[in-house]
Tab-separated table of C-alpha atoms in Angstrom:
chain	number	residue	atom	x	y	z
A	189	MET	CA	-0.161	-0.083	-0.190
A	190	GLN	CA	2.970	2.142	0.911
A	191	THR	CA	4.722	1.536	-2.044
A	192	ASN	CA	1.581	2.218	-4.448
A	193	THR	CA	0.841	5.662	-2.516
A	194	PHE	CA	4.479	6.795	-3.050
A	195	LEU	CA	4.238	5.749	-6.804
A	196	PHE	CA	1.308	7.709	-7.062
A	197	LEU	CA	2.622	10.690	-5.696
A	198	PHE	CA	5.519	10.357	-7.674
A	199	LEU	CA	3.778	10.135	-10.776
A	200	ILE	CA	1.767	13.275	-9.898
A	201	PHE	CA	4.871	15.220	-9.381
A	202	LEU	CA	6.387	14.384	-12.677
A	203	ILE	CA	3.083	15.314	-14.531
A	204	SER	CA	2.814	18.350	-12.498
A	205	THR	CA	6.410	19.264	-13.141
A	206	ASN	CA	5.869	18.249	-17.188
A	207	ILE	CA	2.571	20.383	-17.258
A	208	GLN	CA	4.214	23.369	-15.608
A	209	THR	CA	7.433	23.476	-17.599
A	210	SER	CA	4.920	23.401	-20.697
A	211	PHE	CA	2.953	26.490	-19.282
A	212	CYS	CA	5.365	28.352	-17.750
A	213	ALA	CA	8.013	28.616	-20.783
A	214	ASP	CA	8.728	32.468	-20.940
A	215	ASP	CA	6.681	34.253	-23.399
A	216	TYR	CA	9.141	36.246	-25.634
A	217	ARG	CA	7.625	39.487	-24.548
A	218	TYR	CA	7.844	38.713	-21.014
A	219	ALA	CA	11.442	37.777	-21.433
A	220	ASN	CA	12.298	41.020	-23.401
A	221	CYS	CA	10.613	43.293	-21.488
A	222	ASN	CA	12.267	41.984	-17.935
A	223	GLN	CA	15.549	43.158	-19.541
A	224	ALA	CA	16.714	47.055	-18.460
A	225	PHE	CA	17.826	49.740	-20.753
A	226	GLU	CA	21.381	50.479	-19.859
A	227	CYS	CA	23.679	53.128	-21.291
A	228	GLY	CA	26.385	54.886	-20.099
A	229	ASN	CA	25.871	56.007	-16.355
A	230	ILE	CA	21.910	55.301	-16.933
A	231	GLN	CA	21.311	51.915	-15.488
A	232	ASN	CA	18.255	49.417	-14.780
A	233	ILE	CA	15.444	51.642	-16.567
A	234	GLY	CA	12.358	49.975	-17.452
A	235	TYR	CA	8.456	50.885	-18.368
A	236	PRO	CA	7.511	53.333	-19.899
A	237	PHE	CA	10.770	53.585	-21.487
A	238	TRP	CA	12.015	51.277	-24.465
A	239	GLY	CA	14.912	51.145	-26.832
A	240	ILE	CA	18.380	49.240	-27.726
A	241	ASN	CA	17.525	46.128	-25.981
A	242	ARG	CA	13.976	46.401	-24.795
A	243	ALA	CA	11.472	46.469	-27.882
A	244	GLY	CA	8.737	48.848	-28.618
A	245	TYR	CA	6.263	46.858	-27.049
A	246	CYS	CA	7.902	47.194	-23.934
A	247	GLY	CA	7.319	50.878	-23.462
A	248	GLN	CA	4.927	53.671	-24.406
A	249	PRO	CA	5.886	55.406	-28.104
A	250	GLU	CA	7.008	58.590	-26.913
A	251	PHE	CA	9.687	57.307	-24.486
A	252	GLU	CA	12.236	55.780	-26.694
A	253	LEU	CA	15.634	55.806	-25.389
A	254	LYS	CA	18.809	55.784	-27.748
A	255	CYS	CA	22.706	55.197	-27.033
A	256	GLN	CA	24.730	56.964	-29.032
A	257	ASP	CA	28.651	56.936	-28.304
A	258	ASN	CA	27.384	55.317	-24.882
A	259	VAL	CA	25.474	58.143	-24.027
A	260	PRO	CA	21.732	57.930	-23.560
A	261	MET	CA	19.471	60.178	-25.696
A	262	ILE	CA	15.768	60.890	-25.598
A	263	LYS	CA	13.934	62.659	-28.611
A	264	GLU	CA	11.042	65.208	-27.662
A	265	ALA	CA	9.234	67.510	-30.385
A	266	SER	CA	12.010	69.067	-32.570
A	267	ASN	CA	14.612	68.750	-29.702
A	268	THR	CA	17.203	65.651	-28.978
A	269	TYR	CA	18.296	65.925	-24.987
A	270	ARG	CA	21.092	64.305	-23.639
A	271	ILE	CA	19.845	62.275	-20.627
A	272	LEU	CA	22.171	63.166	-17.355
A	273	ASP	CA	19.836	61.197	-14.724
A	274	ILE	CA	16.578	59.421	-14.330
A	275	SER	CA	14.906	58.771	-11.035
A	276	PRO	CA	11.673	56.224	-11.780
A	277	GLU	CA	10.517	57.004	-8.157
A	278	ASN	CA	9.799	60.649	-8.603
A	279	GLN	CA	8.997	60.330	-12.484
A	280	VAL	CA	12.122	62.803	-13.498
A	281	LEU	CA	14.561	63.058	-16.199
A	282	THR	CA	17.152	65.277	-15.934
A	283	VAL	CA	18.379	66.480	-19.593
A	284	ALA	CA	20.335	68.556	-21.457
A	285	ARG	CA	20.032	69.801	-24.775
A	286	GLU	CA	22.236	68.082	-27.192
A	287	ASP	CA	22.507	70.727	-29.470
A	288	PHE	CA	23.947	73.064	-26.784
A	289	TYR	CA	25.585	70.712	-24.584
A	290	SER	CA	29.285	71.340	-26.147
A	291	SER	CA	28.442	74.811	-27.736
A	292	ILE	CA	26.130	77.737	-28.045
A	293	CYS	CA	26.547	77.893	-31.717
A	294	PRO	CA	23.830	75.280	-32.990
A	295	ASP	CA	23.168	74.634	-36.806
A	296	HIS	CA	19.642	75.811	-35.816
A	297	PHE	CA	17.826	77.801	-33.584
A	298	TYR	CA	15.295	75.928	-32.048
A	299	ASN	CA	13.307	76.664	-28.923
A	300	THR	CA	12.999	74.131	-26.122
A	301	SER	CA	9.508	72.680	-26.620
A	302	LEU	CA	7.636	69.768	-25.072
A	303	ASP	CA	4.339	67.740	-25.448
A	304	SER	CA	2.498	68.599	-22.340
A	305	ALA	CA	0.363	65.818	-22.302
A	306	ILE	CA	3.419	63.648	-21.870
A	307	PHE	CA	6.011	65.942	-19.942
A	308	ARG	CA	5.948	69.053	-17.883
A	309	TYR	CA	8.977	71.062	-16.536
A	310	ALA	CA	10.260	70.314	-12.950
A	311	PRO	CA	9.847	73.314	-10.419
A	312	ASP	CA	12.474	75.785	-9.873
A	313	LEU	CA	13.486	76.456	-13.456
A	314	ARG	CA	14.089	79.929	-15.201
A	315	ASN	CA	14.521	80.347	-18.951
A	316	VAL	CA	17.823	81.750	-20.471
A	317	THR	CA	17.310	83.302	-23.715
A	318	LEU	CA	20.276	83.302	-26.457
A	319	LEU	CA	20.236	86.210	-28.908
A	320	TYR	CA	22.109	85.646	-31.951
A	321	GLY	CA	22.575	88.142	-34.866
A	322	CYS	CA	22.111	91.401	-32.829
A	323	SER	CA	22.397	94.683	-34.979
A	324	SER	CA	23.657	96.465	-31.747
A	325	THR	CA	23.864	95.446	-27.808
A	326	PRO	CA	20.252	95.120	-26.608
A	327	LYS	CA	19.318	97.884	-24.206
A	328	ALA	CA	16.402	98.386	-21.655
A	329	PRO	CA	14.095	96.598	-20.559
A	330	PHE	CA	16.547	93.946	-20.774
A	331	SER	CA	18.580	93.528	-17.623
A	332	GLU	CA	21.730	91.016	-17.118
A	333	ILE	CA	22.421	91.274	-20.473
A	334	LEU	CA	25.679	89.399	-20.952
A	335	ARG	CA	27.865	89.406	-24.219
A	336	GLN	CA	29.165	85.787	-25.464
A	337	PRO	CA	31.942	84.795	-27.895
A	338	ASP	CA	30.652	85.218	-31.452
A	339	CYS	CA	29.428	82.204	-33.322
A	340	PHE	CA	30.296	80.952	-36.762
A	341	VAL	CA	26.795	79.681	-38.104
A	342	ASN	CA	26.305	78.451	-41.600
A	343	GLY	CA	29.210	80.664	-42.822
A	344	THR	CA	28.568	83.806	-41.133
A	345	ASN	CA	29.921	85.218	-37.903
A	346	ILE	CA	27.329	86.600	-35.714
A	347	ASN	CA	27.244	87.981	-32.210
A	348	VAL	CA	25.717	86.319	-29.129
A	349	PHE	CA	24.124	87.830	-26.222
A	350	THR	CA	22.299	85.905	-23.387
A	351	VAL	CA	19.586	87.091	-21.156
A	352	THR	CA	18.256	85.170	-17.792
A	353	GLY	CA	14.295	85.563	-18.434
A	354	ASP	CA	11.457	85.878	-20.863
A	355	LEU	CA	11.900	88.664	-23.263
A	356	PRO	CA	8.702	90.840	-24.256
A	357	PHE	CA	9.947	90.874	-27.957
A	358	ASN	CA	13.065	89.736	-29.861
A	359	PRO	CA	15.749	92.774	-30.794
A	360	CYS	CA	17.655	90.155	-32.598
A	361	ASN	CA	17.775	88.288	-35.683
A	362	SER	CA	17.192	84.808	-33.955
A	363	SER	CA	16.893	83.424	-30.380
A	364	VAL	CA	16.448	80.402	-28.788
A	365	ILE	CA	14.934	79.587	-25.217
A	366	VAL	CA	16.473	77.126	-22.653
A	367	PRO	CA	15.486	76.474	-19.081
A	368	ILE	CA	18.073	76.066	-16.490
A	369	PRO	CA	17.579	75.636	-12.929
A	370	GLU	CA	16.934	78.635	-10.649
A	371	THR	CA	20.051	78.106	-8.710
A	372	SER	CA	22.141	77.918	-11.995
A	373	ALA	CA	20.662	81.402	-13.306
A	374	GLN	CA	21.315	83.179	-10.165
A	375	ALA	CA	25.114	82.009	-10.395
A	376	LEU	CA	25.005	83.049	-14.069
A	377	ASP	CA	23.443	86.518	-13.259
A	378	ASN	CA	26.478	87.096	-10.739
A	379	ASN	CA	29.221	85.780	-13.479
A	380	ARG	CA	29.934	82.848	-10.990
A	381	ILE	CA	29.627	80.212	-13.834
A	382	THR	CA	29.561	80.548	-18.001
A	383	ILE	CA	26.665	80.028	-19.895
A	384	ASN	CA	28.157	76.767	-21.311
A	385	ASP	CA	28.387	75.609	-17.213
A	386	ALA	CA	24.504	76.565	-16.826
A	387	LEU	CA	23.258	74.342	-20.011
A	388	LYS	CA	25.560	71.252	-19.374
A	389	GLU	CA	23.529	71.229	-15.794
A	390	GLY	CA	20.182	70.533	-17.539
A	391	PHE	CA	16.931	70.616	-16.043
A	392	GLY	CA	14.386	68.626	-15.187
A	393	LEU	CA	11.323	66.820	-17.116
A	394	GLN	CA	8.466	65.056	-15.249
A	395	TRP	CA	6.743	62.791	-17.081
A	396	GLN	CA	2.891	62.395	-16.545
A	397	ILE	CA	2.445	58.769	-17.070
A	398	SER	CA	0.900	56.962	-13.921
A	399	ASN	CA	2.742	53.840	-12.740
A	400	ASP	CA	-0.008	52.217	-10.825
A	401	GLN	CA	-0.682	49.547	-13.254
A	402	CYS	CA	2.957	48.787	-13.880
A	403	ASN	CA	3.501	48.479	-9.989
A	404	ARG	CA	0.735	45.827	-9.862
A	405	CYS	CA	2.053	44.043	-12.731
A	406	ILE	CA	5.647	43.939	-11.397
A	407	ASP	CA	4.092	42.948	-7.879
A	408	SER	CA	2.299	40.026	-9.764
A	409	GLY	CA	5.431	38.813	-11.244
A	410	GLY	CA	5.011	40.468	-14.805
A	411	SER	CA	6.532	42.422	-17.146
A	412	CYS	CA	5.074	46.025	-18.216
A	413	GLY	CA	4.188	46.736	-21.709
A	414	PHE	CA	2.118	48.802	-24.203
A	415	ASN	CA	-0.376	47.580	-26.967
A	416	ARG	CA	-0.035	49.982	-29.545
A	417	THR	CA	-2.818	48.653	-31.579
A	418	THR	CA	-5.276	49.488	-28.678
A	419	ASN	CA	-2.967	52.037	-27.102
A	420	GLU	CA	-3.486	50.460	-23.666
A	421	PHE	CA	-1.190	49.139	-20.793
A	422	VAL	CA	-0.450	45.554	-20.809
A	423	CYS	CA	0.903	43.087	-18.307
A	424	PHE	CA	3.442	40.420	-20.115
A	425	CYS	CA	3.097	37.319	-17.783
A	426	GLN	CA	5.557	34.207	-18.181
A	427	ASP	CA	2.699	32.398	-20.065
A	428	GLN	CA	0.559	35.071	-21.921
A	429	PRO	CA	-0.157	38.975	-21.549
A	430	THR	CA	-3.295	40.038	-19.723
A	431	ALA	CA	-4.747	43.386	-19.001
A	432	THR	CA	-3.464	44.309	-15.327
A	433	SER	CA	-1.627	41.459	-13.616
A	434	CYS	CA	-0.439	37.720	-13.546
A	435	SER	CA	-2.021	34.998	-11.862
A	436	SER	CA	-0.548	32.406	-9.730
A	437	TRP	CA	-2.307	28.922	-10.912
A	438	PRO	CA	0.266	26.679	-11.162
A	439	GLY	CA	1.728	24.591	-8.320
A	440	ALA	CA	-0.432	23.776	-5.715
A	441	CYS	CA	-3.667	24.131	-7.859
A	442	LEU	CA	-2.342	21.729	-10.407
A	443	LEU	CA	-1.351	19.092	-7.531
A	444	PHE	CA	-4.686	19.431	-5.868
A	445	LEU	CA	-6.781	19.120	-9.115
A	446	MET	CA	-4.616	16.046	-9.941
A	447	PHE	CA	-5.157	14.546	-6.934
A	448	ARG	CA	-8.909	15.182	-6.979
A	449	MET	CA	-8.975	14.088	-10.607
A	450	ALA	CA	-7.267	10.529	-9.878
A	451	LYS	CA	-9.792	10.140	-6.769
A	452	ALA	CA	-12.731	10.647	-9.139
A	453	ASN	CA	-11.347	8.715	-12.042
A	454	VAL	CA	-11.340	11.967	-14.259
A	455	SER	CA	-9.062	13.428	-16.723
A	456	PHE	CA	-8.485	16.728	-17.998
A	457	SER	CA	-6.455	18.537	-20.977
A	458	SER	CA	-3.666	20.412	-19.843
A	459	HIS	CA	-5.376	23.453	-21.565
A	460	ARG	CA	-8.664	22.569	-19.249
A	461	LEU	CA	-6.184	22.524	-16.040
A	462	GLN	CA	-4.898	25.685	-16.922
A	463	TYR	CA	-8.033	27.683	-17.569
A	464	LEU	CA	-9.057	25.729	-14.242
A	465	CYS	CA	-6.339	26.990	-12.147
A	466	LYS	CA	-6.559	30.720	-13.469
């Protein structure tokens, strides 16, 4: 009797192991989105971001990250930003405009712009305005006008001035507005740092995507993703995607059902067992 019981339990164990292995083979999307984005000093970044080793379904379309020469980048509107830091807990990106990172002489004069439905500026920022091609030194009502070294742009030598603040009108041929931290603006006004230093410090962007769904998915053992056909969040589980979170049906549930089936002398297919254990 003991031998038969041992053989019966051993058989259940083998069958259970086989079924769980077939059911729990990782969905390729689960495996891919379980990887983190890593580039340079930016490590362990997941949803809503995607890019490089993370496929498009691992994040929302507007959050593609790139890695150029070991420097993480993100494009937003007409600007490309160098990522200096990411705080997933606070949902804040610290970025610097790539076209102004090494020089204040860009090829094109684009203002800093954002999609307000996706990002908003972090607090405690002040705009700095860079003026190009002025016929003369800008006068009042502009305070704190700083002359910068000339730029050679598109074959032309042009003068450059900077103003920390918004201007009521543009007195020069071209201008570019870039936000900088208030502390940097004050240091710039007092000539404690250069405009290049201020622009390299970057500024904060807060993303507007709620993490509640993703947190529930991760807590259930899933990987967060996004369905671009339906424009909805998706939770990739080891066996299949779901709308919110993963179930924990294998293991004890399978053993219990197979034990009851053996006593009742009934049988179910593996797919029926999976359905019952959800």
